[in-house]
Amino acid sequence: MPQYKISIEFEGTRYSGWQKQPNSNTVEEEIESGLSRILPQPVDVIGQGRTDSGVHAEEQVAHFYHSDELDPDKVLYALLGVLPHDIAVWNMQEVADDFHARFDATARRYRYQIIRRPAPLLRSFSEMVLDDLDLDAMHHCAQKIKGTHNFDSFTKPDNENPDSVCNVVHSSFAEDEYLLCYHIEANRFVRHMVRRLVGTMIEVGKGKRKVENFVDMIEKPSKQKNGHGAAAQGLILEKVKYEKSQKNS
């Protein structure tokens, strides 16, 4: 059967994350419902990974099979009429039948937004921090995150991801007037990892934790060390990267 890769943007405010779950409204469920209405037949959408409740995405990637050849432009246009206003499928392409959105992904990139003054246009997509921050200390912590580490200090037990080792290829802060953004890219992420990294670095910036304490959490990982979590609303999945050719021959 033909297989299709889709790219999805969504505002996660109203949703209990990406992954389907009982008695909760999720992005995956809305996508499957929309596709099933316009095709029409039941569709099983497989995402590259899950996002937590309240987290947003500029490019979440997923794939699905269909029994017939589809016209991507027509499907994308039809989805505009059936998906809620805070979810959009903005790209669709046929891919090789062995493509897998999750297992073929080589890297994921996230952005966390921190606003330093009241900013209504960004409030739903950022955490507001009005305290003075020691940005030099936060930059130092961000550099310590780069490389291959066990991130047990910044996650929680998860049967789907029992191994907390991730290879971080980029970790940095960028400041533009009142907006402070943290950027991170890695081969994989474990549950709550980015939010706990950012939340703990904010505590360092406020002087509530020392840089040495943060470094200890990186170098001597333990789930008992309990990194502080930042608000979900500031986290945005920016990009999922693939190296494998995705087009059918």
Short mmCIF file of N, CA, C and O in Angstrom, two decimals, residues 172-218:
data_model
loop_
_atom_site.label_atom_id
_atom_site.label_comp_id
_atom_site.label_asym_id
_atom_site.label_seq_id
_atom_site.Cartn_x
_atom_site.Cartn_y
_atom_site.Cartn_z
N SER A 172 22.20 25.91 23.27
CA SER A 172 22.61 27.31 23.43
C SER A 172 21.41 28.21 23.71
O SER A 172 20.27 27.87 23.37
N PHE A 173 21.69 29.36 24.32
CA PHE A 173 20.70 30.41 24.51
C PHE A 173 20.95 31.52 23.49
O PHE A 173 22.10 31.82 23.16
N ALA A 174 19.88 32.14 23.03
CA ALA A 174 19.97 33.31 22.15
C ALA A 174 19.00 34.35 22.68
O ALA A 174 17.83 34.05 22.94
N GLU A 175 19.47 35.59 22.82
CA GLU A 175 18.64 36.66 23.38
C GLU A 175 18.38 37.71 22.33
O GLU A 175 19.29 38.16 21.62
N ASP A 176 17.11 38.11 22.20
CA ASP A 176 16.71 39.17 21.28
C ASP A 176 15.76 40.09 22.02
O ASP A 176 14.58 39.78 22.17
N GLU A 177 16.29 41.23 22.49
CA GLU A 177 15.53 42.16 23.31
C GLU A 177 14.93 41.43 24.52
O GLU A 177 15.65 40.94 25.35
N TYR A 178 13.60 41.31 24.57
CA TYR A 178 12.96 40.72 25.75
C TYR A 178 12.68 39.22 25.59
O TYR A 178 12.09 38.61 26.49
N LEU A 179 13.09 38.62 24.47
CA LEU A 179 12.84 37.20 24.24
C LEU A 179 14.14 36.42 24.36
O LEU A 179 15.12 36.70 23.66
N LEU A 180 14.15 35.46 25.27
CA LEU A 180 15.30 34.58 25.46
C LEU A 180 14.90 33.18 25.02
O LEU A 180 13.93 32.62 25.54
N CYS A 181 15.62 32.64 24.04
CA CYS A 181 15.29 31.32 23.50
C CYS A 181 16.41 30.33 23.78
O CYS A 181 17.58 30.64 23.56
N TYR A 182 16.02 29.17 24.23
CA TYR A 182 16.97 28.07 24.39
C TYR A 182 16.77 27.10 23.23
O TYR A 182 15.64 26.68 22.95
N HIS A 183 17.86 26.75 22.54
CA HIS A 183 17.81 25.84 21.40
C HIS A 183 18.57 24.57 21.73
O HIS A 183 19.71 24.64 22.23
N ILE A 184 17.98 23.42 21.43
CA ILE A 184 18.65 22.15 21.69
C ILE A 184 18.30 21.17 20.57
O ILE A 184 17.16 21.12 20.09
N GLU A 185 19.32 20.42 20.14
CA GLU A 185 19.14 19.37 19.12
C GLU A 185 19.86 18.12 19.59
O GLU A 185 21.00 18.19 20.07
N ALA A 186 19.20 16.99 19.46
CA ALA A 186 19.77 15.72 19.90
C ALA A 186 19.22 14.58 19.06
O ALA A 186 18.21 14.73 18.35
N ASN A 187 19.87 13.44 19.15
CA ASN A 187 19.38 12.27 18.41
C ASN A 187 18.05 11.77 18.98
O ASN A 187 17.23 11.20 18.25
N ARG A 188 17.83 12.00 20.27
CA ARG A 188 16.59 11.58 20.93
C ARG A 188 16.44 12.38 22.21
O ARG A 188 17.38 13.02 22.68
N PHE A 189 15.22 12.35 22.76
CA PHE A 189 14.96 13.00 24.04
C PHE A 189 14.15 12.06 24.91
O PHE A 189 13.35 11.26 24.39
N VAL A 190 14.34 12.14 26.20
CA VAL A 190 13.53 11.37 27.12
C VAL A 190 12.50 12.29 27.76
O VAL A 190 12.57 13.51 27.66
N ARG A 191 11.55 11.69 28.42
CA ARG A 191 10.36 12.40 28.88
C ARG A 191 10.72 13.58 29.80
O ARG A 191 11.46 13.42 30.77
N HIS A 192 10.18 14.74 29.46
CA HIS A 192 10.32 15.98 30.24
C HIS A 192 11.75 16.53 30.24
O HIS A 192 12.04 17.49 30.96
N MET A 193 12.63 15.95 29.43
CA MET A 193 14.04 16.32 29.48
C MET A 193 14.29 17.80 29.20
O MET A 193 14.98 18.48 29.97
N VAL A 194 13.74 18.32 28.12
CA VAL A 194 14.02 19.70 27.75
C VAL A 194 13.45 20.66 28.80
O VAL A 194 14.12 21.60 29.24
N ARG A 195 12.24 20.42 29.23
CA ARG A 195 11.62 21.31 30.21
C ARG A 195 12.37 21.29 31.54
O ARG A 195 12.52 22.33 32.19
N ARG A 196 12.88 20.15 31.93
CA ARG A 196 13.62 20.08 33.20
C ARG A 196 15.02 20.69 33.06
O ARG A 196 15.53 21.29 34.01
N LEU A 197 15.63 20.53 31.90
CA LEU A 197 16.90 21.21 31.67
C LEU A 197 16.72 22.72 31.76
O LEU A 197 17.46 23.43 32.45
N VAL A 198 15.71 23.23 31.05
CA VAL A 198 15.47 24.68 31.03
C VAL A 198 15.08 25.18 32.41
O VAL A 198 15.59 26.20 32.91
N GLY A 199 14.16 24.48 33.07
CA GLY A 199 13.72 24.92 34.39
C GLY A 199 14.85 24.97 35.39
O GLY A 199 14.94 25.90 36.22
N THR A 200 15.75 23.98 35.32
CA THR A 200 16.89 23.97 36.24
C THR A 200 17.88 25.08 35.90
O THR A 200 18.44 25.71 36.80
N MET A 201 18.07 25.35 34.60
CA MET A 201 18.96 26.46 34.23
C MET A 201 18.37 27.80 34.63
O MET A 201 19.11 28.73 35.00
N ILE A 202 17.06 27.95 34.58
CA ILE A 202 16.43 29.18 35.06
C ILE A 202 16.69 29.35 36.56
O ILE A 202 16.97 30.46 37.04
N GLU A 203 16.61 28.27 37.31
CA GLU A 203 16.92 28.35 38.75
C GLU A 203 18.37 28.78 38.98
O GLU A 203 18.65 29.55 39.90
N VAL A 204 19.27 28.27 38.14
CA VAL A 204 20.67 28.73 38.22
C VAL A 204 20.74 30.22 37.93
O VAL A 204 21.41 30.99 38.63
N GLY A 205 20.03 30.65 36.89
CA GLY A 205 20.04 32.07 36.53
C GLY A 205 19.50 32.96 37.62
O GLY A 205 19.95 34.09 37.81
N LYS A 206 18.52 32.46 38.39
CA LYS A 206 17.93 33.22 39.49
C LYS A 206 18.79 33.18 40.75
O LYS A 206 18.50 33.88 41.72
N GLY A 207 19.81 32.32 40.75
CA GLY A 207 20.65 32.17 41.94
C GLY A 207 20.12 31.17 42.94
O GLY A 207 20.65 31.05 44.05
N LYS A 208 19.09 30.40 42.56
CA LYS A 208 18.54 29.40 43.47
C LYS A 208 19.34 28.10 43.47
O LYS A 208 19.21 27.28 44.38
N ARG A 209 20.13 27.90 42.42
CA ARG A 209 21.04 26.75 42.34
C ARG A 209 22.38 27.27 41.83
O ARG A 209 22.43 28.26 41.11
N LYS A 210 23.42 26.57 42.17
CA LYS A 210 24.75 26.92 41.69
C LYS A 210 25.06 26.18 40.39
O LYS A 210 24.50 25.10 40.14
N VAL A 211 25.93 26.75 39.59
CA VAL A 211 26.37 26.09 38.36
C VAL A 211 26.94 24.71 38.70
O VAL A 211 26.70 23.73 37.98
N GLU A 212 27.68 24.64 39.79
CA GLU A 212 28.29 23.36 40.18
C GLU A 212 27.24 22.29 40.44
O GLU A 212 27.46 21.11 40.15
N ASN A 213 26.09 22.68 40.98
CA ASN A 213 25.01 21.74 41.21
C ASN A 213 24.46 21.21 39.90
O ASN A 213 24.20 20.01 39.74
N PHE A 214 24.32 22.11 38.90
CA PHE A 214 23.84 21.69 37.58
C PHE A 214 24.84 20.73 36.93
O PHE A 214 24.45 19.69 36.38
N VAL A 215 26.12 21.06 36.99
CA VAL A 215 27.15 20.21 36.40
C VAL A 215 27.14 18.83 37.06
O VAL A 215 27.28 17.79 36.40
N ASP A 216 26.94 18.79 38.38
CA ASP A 216 26.86 17.52 39.10
C ASP A 216 25.70 16.67 38.59
O ASP A 216 25.81 15.44 38.46
N MET A 217 24.58 17.32 38.28
CA MET A 217 23.41 16.58 37.77
C MET A 217 23.70 15.98 36.40
O MET A 217 23.15 14.93 36.05
N ILE A 218 24.54 16.65 35.61
CA ILE A 218 24.93 16.12 34.30
C ILE A 218 25.95 14.99 34.45
O ILE A 218 25.82 13.92 33.83
#
